[in-house]
mmCIF file of C-alpha atoms in Angstrom:
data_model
loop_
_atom_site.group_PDB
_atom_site.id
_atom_site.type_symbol
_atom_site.label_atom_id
_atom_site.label_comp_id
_atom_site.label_asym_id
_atom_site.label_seq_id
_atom_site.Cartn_x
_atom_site.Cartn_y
_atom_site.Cartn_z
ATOM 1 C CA UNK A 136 0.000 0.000 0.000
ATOM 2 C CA UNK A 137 1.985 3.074 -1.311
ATOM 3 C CA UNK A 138 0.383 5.394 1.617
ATOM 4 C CA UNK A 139 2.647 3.149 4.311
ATOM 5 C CA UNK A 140 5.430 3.912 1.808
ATOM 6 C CA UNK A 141 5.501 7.671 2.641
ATOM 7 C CA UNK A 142 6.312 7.058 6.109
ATOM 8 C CA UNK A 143 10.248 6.986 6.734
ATOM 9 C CA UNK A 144 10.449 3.604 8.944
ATOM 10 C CA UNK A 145 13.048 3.109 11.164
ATOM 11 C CA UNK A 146 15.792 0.291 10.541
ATOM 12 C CA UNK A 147 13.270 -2.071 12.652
ATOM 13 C CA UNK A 148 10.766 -1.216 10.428
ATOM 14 C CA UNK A 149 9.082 0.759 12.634
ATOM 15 C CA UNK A 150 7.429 4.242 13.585
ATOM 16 C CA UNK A 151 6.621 5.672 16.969
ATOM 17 C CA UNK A 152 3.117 6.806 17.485
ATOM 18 C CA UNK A 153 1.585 9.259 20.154
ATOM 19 C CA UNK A 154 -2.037 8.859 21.059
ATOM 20 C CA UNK A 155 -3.461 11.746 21.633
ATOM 21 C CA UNK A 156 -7.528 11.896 23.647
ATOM 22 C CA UNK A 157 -9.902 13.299 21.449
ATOM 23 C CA UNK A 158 -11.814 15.023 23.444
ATOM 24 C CA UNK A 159 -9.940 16.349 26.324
ATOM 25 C CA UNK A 160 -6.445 16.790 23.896
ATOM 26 C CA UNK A 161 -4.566 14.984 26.540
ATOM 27 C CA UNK A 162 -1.878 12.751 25.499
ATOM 28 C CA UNK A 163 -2.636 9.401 26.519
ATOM 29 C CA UNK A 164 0.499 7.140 25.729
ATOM 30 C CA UNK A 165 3.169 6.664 22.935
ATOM 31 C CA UNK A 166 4.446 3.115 21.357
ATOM 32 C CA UNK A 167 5.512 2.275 18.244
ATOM 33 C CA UNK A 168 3.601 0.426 15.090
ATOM 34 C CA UNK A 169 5.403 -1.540 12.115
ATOM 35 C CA UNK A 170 3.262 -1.376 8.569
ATOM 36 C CA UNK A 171 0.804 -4.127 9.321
ATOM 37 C CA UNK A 172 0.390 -2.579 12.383
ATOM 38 C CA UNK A 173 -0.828 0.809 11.052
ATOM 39 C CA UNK A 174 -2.459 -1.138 7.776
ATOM 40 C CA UNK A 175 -4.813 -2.650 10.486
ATOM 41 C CA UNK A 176 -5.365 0.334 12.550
ATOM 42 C CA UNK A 177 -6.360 2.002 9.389
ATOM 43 C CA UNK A 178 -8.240 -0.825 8.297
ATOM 44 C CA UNK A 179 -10.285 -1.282 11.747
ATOM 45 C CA UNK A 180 -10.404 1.729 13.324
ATOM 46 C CA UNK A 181 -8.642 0.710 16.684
ATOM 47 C CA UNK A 182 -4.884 0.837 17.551
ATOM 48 C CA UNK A 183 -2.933 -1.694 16.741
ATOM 49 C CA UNK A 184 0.649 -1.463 17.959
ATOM 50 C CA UNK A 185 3.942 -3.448 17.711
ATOM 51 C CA UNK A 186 5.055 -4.522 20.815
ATOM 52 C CA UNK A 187 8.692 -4.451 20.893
ATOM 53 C CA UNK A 188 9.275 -6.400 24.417
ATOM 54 C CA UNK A 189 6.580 -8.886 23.239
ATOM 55 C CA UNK A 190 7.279 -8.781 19.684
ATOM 56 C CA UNK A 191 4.116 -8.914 18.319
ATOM 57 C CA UNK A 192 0.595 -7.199 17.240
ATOM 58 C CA UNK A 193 -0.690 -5.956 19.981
ATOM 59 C CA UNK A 194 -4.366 -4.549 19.918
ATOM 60 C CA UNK A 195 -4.719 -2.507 22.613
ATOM 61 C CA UNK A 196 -7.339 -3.396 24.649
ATOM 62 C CA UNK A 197 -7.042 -7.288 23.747
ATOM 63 C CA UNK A 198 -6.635 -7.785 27.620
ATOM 64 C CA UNK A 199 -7.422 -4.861 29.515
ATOM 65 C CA UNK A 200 -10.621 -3.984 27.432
ATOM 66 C CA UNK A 201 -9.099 -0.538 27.069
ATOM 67 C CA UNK A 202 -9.598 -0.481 23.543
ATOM 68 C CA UNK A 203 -8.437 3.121 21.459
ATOM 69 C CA UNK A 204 -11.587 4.027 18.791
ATOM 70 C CA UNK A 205 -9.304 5.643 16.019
ATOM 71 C CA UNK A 206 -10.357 9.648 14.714
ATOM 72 C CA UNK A 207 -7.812 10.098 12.914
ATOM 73 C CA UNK A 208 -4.290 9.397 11.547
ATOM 74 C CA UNK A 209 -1.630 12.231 10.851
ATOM 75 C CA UNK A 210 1.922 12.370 10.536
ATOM 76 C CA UNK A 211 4.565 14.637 10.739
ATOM 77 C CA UNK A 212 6.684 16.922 8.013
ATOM 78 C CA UNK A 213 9.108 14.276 8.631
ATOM 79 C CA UNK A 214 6.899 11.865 7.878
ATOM 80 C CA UNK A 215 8.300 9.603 10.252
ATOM 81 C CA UNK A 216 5.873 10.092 13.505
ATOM 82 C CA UNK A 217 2.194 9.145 13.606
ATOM 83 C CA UNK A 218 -0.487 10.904 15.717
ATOM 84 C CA UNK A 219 -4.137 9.024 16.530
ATOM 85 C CA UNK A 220 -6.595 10.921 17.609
ATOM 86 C CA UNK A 221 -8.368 8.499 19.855
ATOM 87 C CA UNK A 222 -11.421 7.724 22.244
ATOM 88 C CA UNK A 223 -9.955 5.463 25.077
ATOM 89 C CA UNK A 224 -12.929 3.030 25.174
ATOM 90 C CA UNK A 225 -13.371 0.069 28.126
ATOM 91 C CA UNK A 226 -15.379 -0.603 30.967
ATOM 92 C CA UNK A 227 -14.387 2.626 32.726
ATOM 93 C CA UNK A 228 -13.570 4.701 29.803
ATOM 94 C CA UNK A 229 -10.667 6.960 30.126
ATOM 95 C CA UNK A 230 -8.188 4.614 31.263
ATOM 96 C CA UNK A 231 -4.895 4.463 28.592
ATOM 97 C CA UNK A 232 -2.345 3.259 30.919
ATOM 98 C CA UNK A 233 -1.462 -0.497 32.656
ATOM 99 C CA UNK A 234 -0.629 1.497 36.361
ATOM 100 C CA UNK A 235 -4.800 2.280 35.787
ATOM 101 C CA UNK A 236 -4.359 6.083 34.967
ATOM 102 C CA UNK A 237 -6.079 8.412 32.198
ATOM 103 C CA UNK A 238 -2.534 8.944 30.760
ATOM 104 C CA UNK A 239 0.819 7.133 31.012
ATOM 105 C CA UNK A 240 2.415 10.605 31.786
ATOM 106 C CA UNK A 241 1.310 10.983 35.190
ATOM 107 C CA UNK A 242 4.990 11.584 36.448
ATOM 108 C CA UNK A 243 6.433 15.167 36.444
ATOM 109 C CA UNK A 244 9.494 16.956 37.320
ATOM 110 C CA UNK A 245 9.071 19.177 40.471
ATOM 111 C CA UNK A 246 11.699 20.979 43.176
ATOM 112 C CA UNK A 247 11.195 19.698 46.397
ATOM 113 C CA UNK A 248 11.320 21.682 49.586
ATOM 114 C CA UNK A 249 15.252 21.532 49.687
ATOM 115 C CA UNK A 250 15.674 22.588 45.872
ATOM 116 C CA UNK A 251 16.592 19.593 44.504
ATOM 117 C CA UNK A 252 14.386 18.179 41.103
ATOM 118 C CA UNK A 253 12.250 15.141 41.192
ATOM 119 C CA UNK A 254 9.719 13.035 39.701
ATOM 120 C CA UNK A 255 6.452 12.922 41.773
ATOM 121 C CA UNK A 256 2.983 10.993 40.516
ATOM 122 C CA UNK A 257 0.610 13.748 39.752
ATOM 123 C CA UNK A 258 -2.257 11.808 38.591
ATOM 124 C CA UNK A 259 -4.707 9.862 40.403
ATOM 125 C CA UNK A 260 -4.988 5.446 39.999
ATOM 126 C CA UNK A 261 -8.581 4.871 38.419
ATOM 127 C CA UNK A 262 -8.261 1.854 38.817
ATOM 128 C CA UNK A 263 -6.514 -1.350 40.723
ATOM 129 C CA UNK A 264 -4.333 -2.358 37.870
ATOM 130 C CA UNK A 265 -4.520 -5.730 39.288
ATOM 131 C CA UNK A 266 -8.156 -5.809 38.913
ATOM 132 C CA UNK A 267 -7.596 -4.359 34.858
ATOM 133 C CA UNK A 268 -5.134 -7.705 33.994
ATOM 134 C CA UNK A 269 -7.335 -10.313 35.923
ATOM 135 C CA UNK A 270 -8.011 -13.366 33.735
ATOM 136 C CA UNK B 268 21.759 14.717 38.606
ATOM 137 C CA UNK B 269 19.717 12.037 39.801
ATOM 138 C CA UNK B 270 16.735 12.938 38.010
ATOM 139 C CA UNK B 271 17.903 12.418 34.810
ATOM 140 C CA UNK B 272 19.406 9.209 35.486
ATOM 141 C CA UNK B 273 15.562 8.036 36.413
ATOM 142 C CA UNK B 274 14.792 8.310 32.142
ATOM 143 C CA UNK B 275 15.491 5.263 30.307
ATOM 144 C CA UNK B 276 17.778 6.666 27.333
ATOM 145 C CA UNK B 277 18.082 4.758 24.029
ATOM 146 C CA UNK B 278 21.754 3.218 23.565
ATOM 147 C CA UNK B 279 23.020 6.310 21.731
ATOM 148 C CA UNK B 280 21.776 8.634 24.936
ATOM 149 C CA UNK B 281 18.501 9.832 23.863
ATOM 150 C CA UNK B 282 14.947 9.708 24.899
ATOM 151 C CA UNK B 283 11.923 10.480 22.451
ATOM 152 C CA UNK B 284 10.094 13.989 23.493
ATOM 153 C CA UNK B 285 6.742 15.391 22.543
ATOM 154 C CA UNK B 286 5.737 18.743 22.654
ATOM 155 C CA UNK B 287 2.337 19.488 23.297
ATOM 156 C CA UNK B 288 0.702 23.692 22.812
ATOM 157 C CA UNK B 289 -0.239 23.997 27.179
ATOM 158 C CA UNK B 290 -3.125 25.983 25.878
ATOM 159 C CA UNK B 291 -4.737 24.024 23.121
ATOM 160 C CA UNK B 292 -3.397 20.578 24.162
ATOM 161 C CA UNK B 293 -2.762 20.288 20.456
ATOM 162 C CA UNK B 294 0.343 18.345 20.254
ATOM 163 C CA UNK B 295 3.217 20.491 17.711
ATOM 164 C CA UNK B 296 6.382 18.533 17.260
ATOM 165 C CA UNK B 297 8.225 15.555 18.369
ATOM 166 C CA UNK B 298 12.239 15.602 19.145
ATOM 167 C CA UNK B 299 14.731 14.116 20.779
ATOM 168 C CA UNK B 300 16.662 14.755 23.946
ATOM 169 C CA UNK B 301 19.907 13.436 25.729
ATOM 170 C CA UNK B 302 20.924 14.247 29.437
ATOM 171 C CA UNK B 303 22.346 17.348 28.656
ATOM 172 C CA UNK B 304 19.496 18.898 26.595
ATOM 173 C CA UNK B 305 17.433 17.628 28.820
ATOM 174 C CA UNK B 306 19.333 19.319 31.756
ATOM 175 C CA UNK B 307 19.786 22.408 29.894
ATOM 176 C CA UNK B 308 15.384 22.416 29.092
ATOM 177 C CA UNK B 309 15.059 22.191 32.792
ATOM 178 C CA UNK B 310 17.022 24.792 33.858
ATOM 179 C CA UNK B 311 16.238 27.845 31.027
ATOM 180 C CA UNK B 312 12.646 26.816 30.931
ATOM 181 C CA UNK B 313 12.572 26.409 27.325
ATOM 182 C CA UNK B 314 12.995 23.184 25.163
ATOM 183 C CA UNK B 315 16.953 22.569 24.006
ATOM 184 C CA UNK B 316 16.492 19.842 21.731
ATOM 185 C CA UNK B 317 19.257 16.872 20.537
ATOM 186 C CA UNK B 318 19.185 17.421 16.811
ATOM 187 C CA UNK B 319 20.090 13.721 15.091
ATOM 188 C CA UNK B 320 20.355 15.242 11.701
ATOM 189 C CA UNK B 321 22.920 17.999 12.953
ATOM 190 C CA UNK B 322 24.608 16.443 16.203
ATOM 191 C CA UNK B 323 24.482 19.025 18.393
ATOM 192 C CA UNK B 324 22.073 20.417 20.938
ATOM 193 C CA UNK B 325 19.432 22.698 19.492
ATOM 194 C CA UNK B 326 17.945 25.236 21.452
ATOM 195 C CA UNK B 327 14.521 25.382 19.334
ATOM 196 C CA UNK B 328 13.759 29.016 17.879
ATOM 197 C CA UNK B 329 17.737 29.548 17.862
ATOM 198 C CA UNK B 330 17.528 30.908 13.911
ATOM 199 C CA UNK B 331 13.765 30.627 13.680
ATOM 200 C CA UNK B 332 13.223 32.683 16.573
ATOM 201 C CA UNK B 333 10.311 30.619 17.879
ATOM 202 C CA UNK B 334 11.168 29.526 20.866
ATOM 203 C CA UNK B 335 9.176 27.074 23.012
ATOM 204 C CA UNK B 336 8.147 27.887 26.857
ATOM 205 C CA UNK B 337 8.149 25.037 28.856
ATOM 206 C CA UNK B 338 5.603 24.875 31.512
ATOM 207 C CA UNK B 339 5.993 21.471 32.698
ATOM 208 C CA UNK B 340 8.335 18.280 32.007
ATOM 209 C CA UNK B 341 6.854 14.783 32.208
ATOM 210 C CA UNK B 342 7.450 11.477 31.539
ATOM 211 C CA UNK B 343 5.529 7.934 30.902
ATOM 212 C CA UNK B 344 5.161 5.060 33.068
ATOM 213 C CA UNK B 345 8.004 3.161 31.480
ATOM 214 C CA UNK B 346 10.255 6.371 31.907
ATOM 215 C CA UNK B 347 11.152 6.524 28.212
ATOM 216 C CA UNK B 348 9.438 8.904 26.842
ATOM 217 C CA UNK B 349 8.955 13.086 27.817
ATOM 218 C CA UNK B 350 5.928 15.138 27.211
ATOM 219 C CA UNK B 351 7.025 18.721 27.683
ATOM 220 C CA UNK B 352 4.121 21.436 27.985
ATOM 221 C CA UNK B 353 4.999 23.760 26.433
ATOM 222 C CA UNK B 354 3.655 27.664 24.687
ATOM 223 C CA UNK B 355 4.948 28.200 21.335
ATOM 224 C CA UNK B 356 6.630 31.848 20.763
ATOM 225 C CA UNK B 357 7.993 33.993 18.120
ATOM 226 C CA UNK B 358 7.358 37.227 16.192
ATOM 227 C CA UNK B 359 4.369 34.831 14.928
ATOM 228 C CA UNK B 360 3.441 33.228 18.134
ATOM 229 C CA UNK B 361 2.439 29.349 17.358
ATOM 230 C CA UNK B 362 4.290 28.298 14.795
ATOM 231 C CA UNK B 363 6.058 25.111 15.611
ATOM 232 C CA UNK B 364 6.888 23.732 12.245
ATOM 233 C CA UNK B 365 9.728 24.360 9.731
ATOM 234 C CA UNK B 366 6.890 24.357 7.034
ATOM 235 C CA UNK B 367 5.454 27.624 8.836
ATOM 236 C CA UNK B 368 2.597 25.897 10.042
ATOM 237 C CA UNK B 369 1.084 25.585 13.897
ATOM 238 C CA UNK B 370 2.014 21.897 14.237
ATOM 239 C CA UNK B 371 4.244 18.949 12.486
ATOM 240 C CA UNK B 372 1.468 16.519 12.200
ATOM 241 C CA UNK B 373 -0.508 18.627 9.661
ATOM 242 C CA UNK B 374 -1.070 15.706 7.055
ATOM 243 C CA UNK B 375 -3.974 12.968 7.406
ATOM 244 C CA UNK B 376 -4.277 10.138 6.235
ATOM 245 C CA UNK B 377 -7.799 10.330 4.160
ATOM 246 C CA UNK B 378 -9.830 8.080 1.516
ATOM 247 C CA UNK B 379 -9.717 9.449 -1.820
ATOM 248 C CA UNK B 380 -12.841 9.808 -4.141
ATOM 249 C CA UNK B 381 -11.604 6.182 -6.131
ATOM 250 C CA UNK B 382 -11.685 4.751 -2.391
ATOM 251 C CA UNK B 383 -7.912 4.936 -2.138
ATOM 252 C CA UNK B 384 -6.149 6.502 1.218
ATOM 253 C CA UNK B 385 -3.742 9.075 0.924
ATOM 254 C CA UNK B 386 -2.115 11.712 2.856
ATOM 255 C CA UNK B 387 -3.444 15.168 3.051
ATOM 256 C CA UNK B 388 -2.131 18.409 4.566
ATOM 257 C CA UNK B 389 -4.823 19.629 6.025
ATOM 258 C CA UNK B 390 -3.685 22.857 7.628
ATOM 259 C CA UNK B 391 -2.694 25.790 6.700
ATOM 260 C CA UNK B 392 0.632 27.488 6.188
ATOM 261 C CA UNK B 393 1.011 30.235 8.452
ATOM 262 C CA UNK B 394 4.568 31.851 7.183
ATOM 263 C CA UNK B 395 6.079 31.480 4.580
ATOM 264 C CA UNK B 396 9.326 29.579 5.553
ATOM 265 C CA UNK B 397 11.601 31.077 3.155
ATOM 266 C CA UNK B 398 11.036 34.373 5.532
ATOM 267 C CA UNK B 399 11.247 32.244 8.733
ATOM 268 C CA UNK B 400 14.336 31.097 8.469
ATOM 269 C CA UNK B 401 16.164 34.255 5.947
ATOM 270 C CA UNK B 402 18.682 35.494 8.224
#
């Protein structure tokens, strides 16, 4: 499909994405896809990602329920980033990342009380991730 | 600085960043980072980039004069990955991309009339580029 051909892949044969919340604009999580994986996003409407520590498809959603409706599809001048516009679907809807937050950027840099920078969790748990992965 | 050493960096030092308008939430550019970029972001409050095609650290808006303000500095839940918020300045405030337009990820991925997809910028350019970047 020549439209998968304008995207510059990486050696891997990849192409990081960013998922970006319709709605609220908020950017949910970023993986990567190779072409079958964005050939079937395209094709179905929901994201389909390559994992790279699983090495496989991976339709979001296939175990959490936390599925990711599709808008829309963009890249970049560089043509080698992708952008989804999404709906992050599931039982509780809203819920893009395995710790059971909205996004997986819940983690930002802040000065503590004796000036030094840090990482501190600035987003609330939704959900028990252990009740998200139950079989 | 321990903080930085929290990030997961790629083998060659660098970590994937996306740029996101505070304002709009719409998302304008993805770059790269490595520890001293990173460091340097932090510290000035406006986003010093790694650039791969040059090899050296780029202060963004350094010859286009539009510079990015950087409101906050996250990262995901598997520490790879930065989302800065950030507003975008300049003589013409918003313009993030080398094209002259708001954002990178201006081109869609659309059906065609003969049921074919295909990529389509679908915003505007703001400035012409040739005057962005005329020194």
């Amino acid at each position: 499909m020549d439209w998968l051909e304008r995207i510059t892949w990486t050696a891997d044969g990849l192409v990081p994405v960013i998922a970006q919340e319709k709605d609220s604009g908020d950017v949910l999580m970023f993986a990567w896809m190779n072409r079958e994986a964005l050939a079937r996003t395209a094709e179905l409407g929901e994201a389909v990602y390559w994992s790279r520590s699983r090495n496989r498809l991976w339709h979001k959603g296939e175990e959490s329920g936390h599925v990711q409706k599709v808008h829309s599809i963009r890249i970049d001048c560089d043509q080698d980033v992708v952008l989804l516009r999404i709906t992050q679907l599931g039982h509780e809807p809203g819920i893009a990342c395995h710790t059971g937050r909205h996004s997986c950027f819940f983690e930002e840099l802040r000065t503590t009380a004796d000036g030094q920078r840090a990482w501190q969790a600035v987003d609330p748990v939704l959900k028990d991730p252990a009740t998200i992965y139950r079989s």
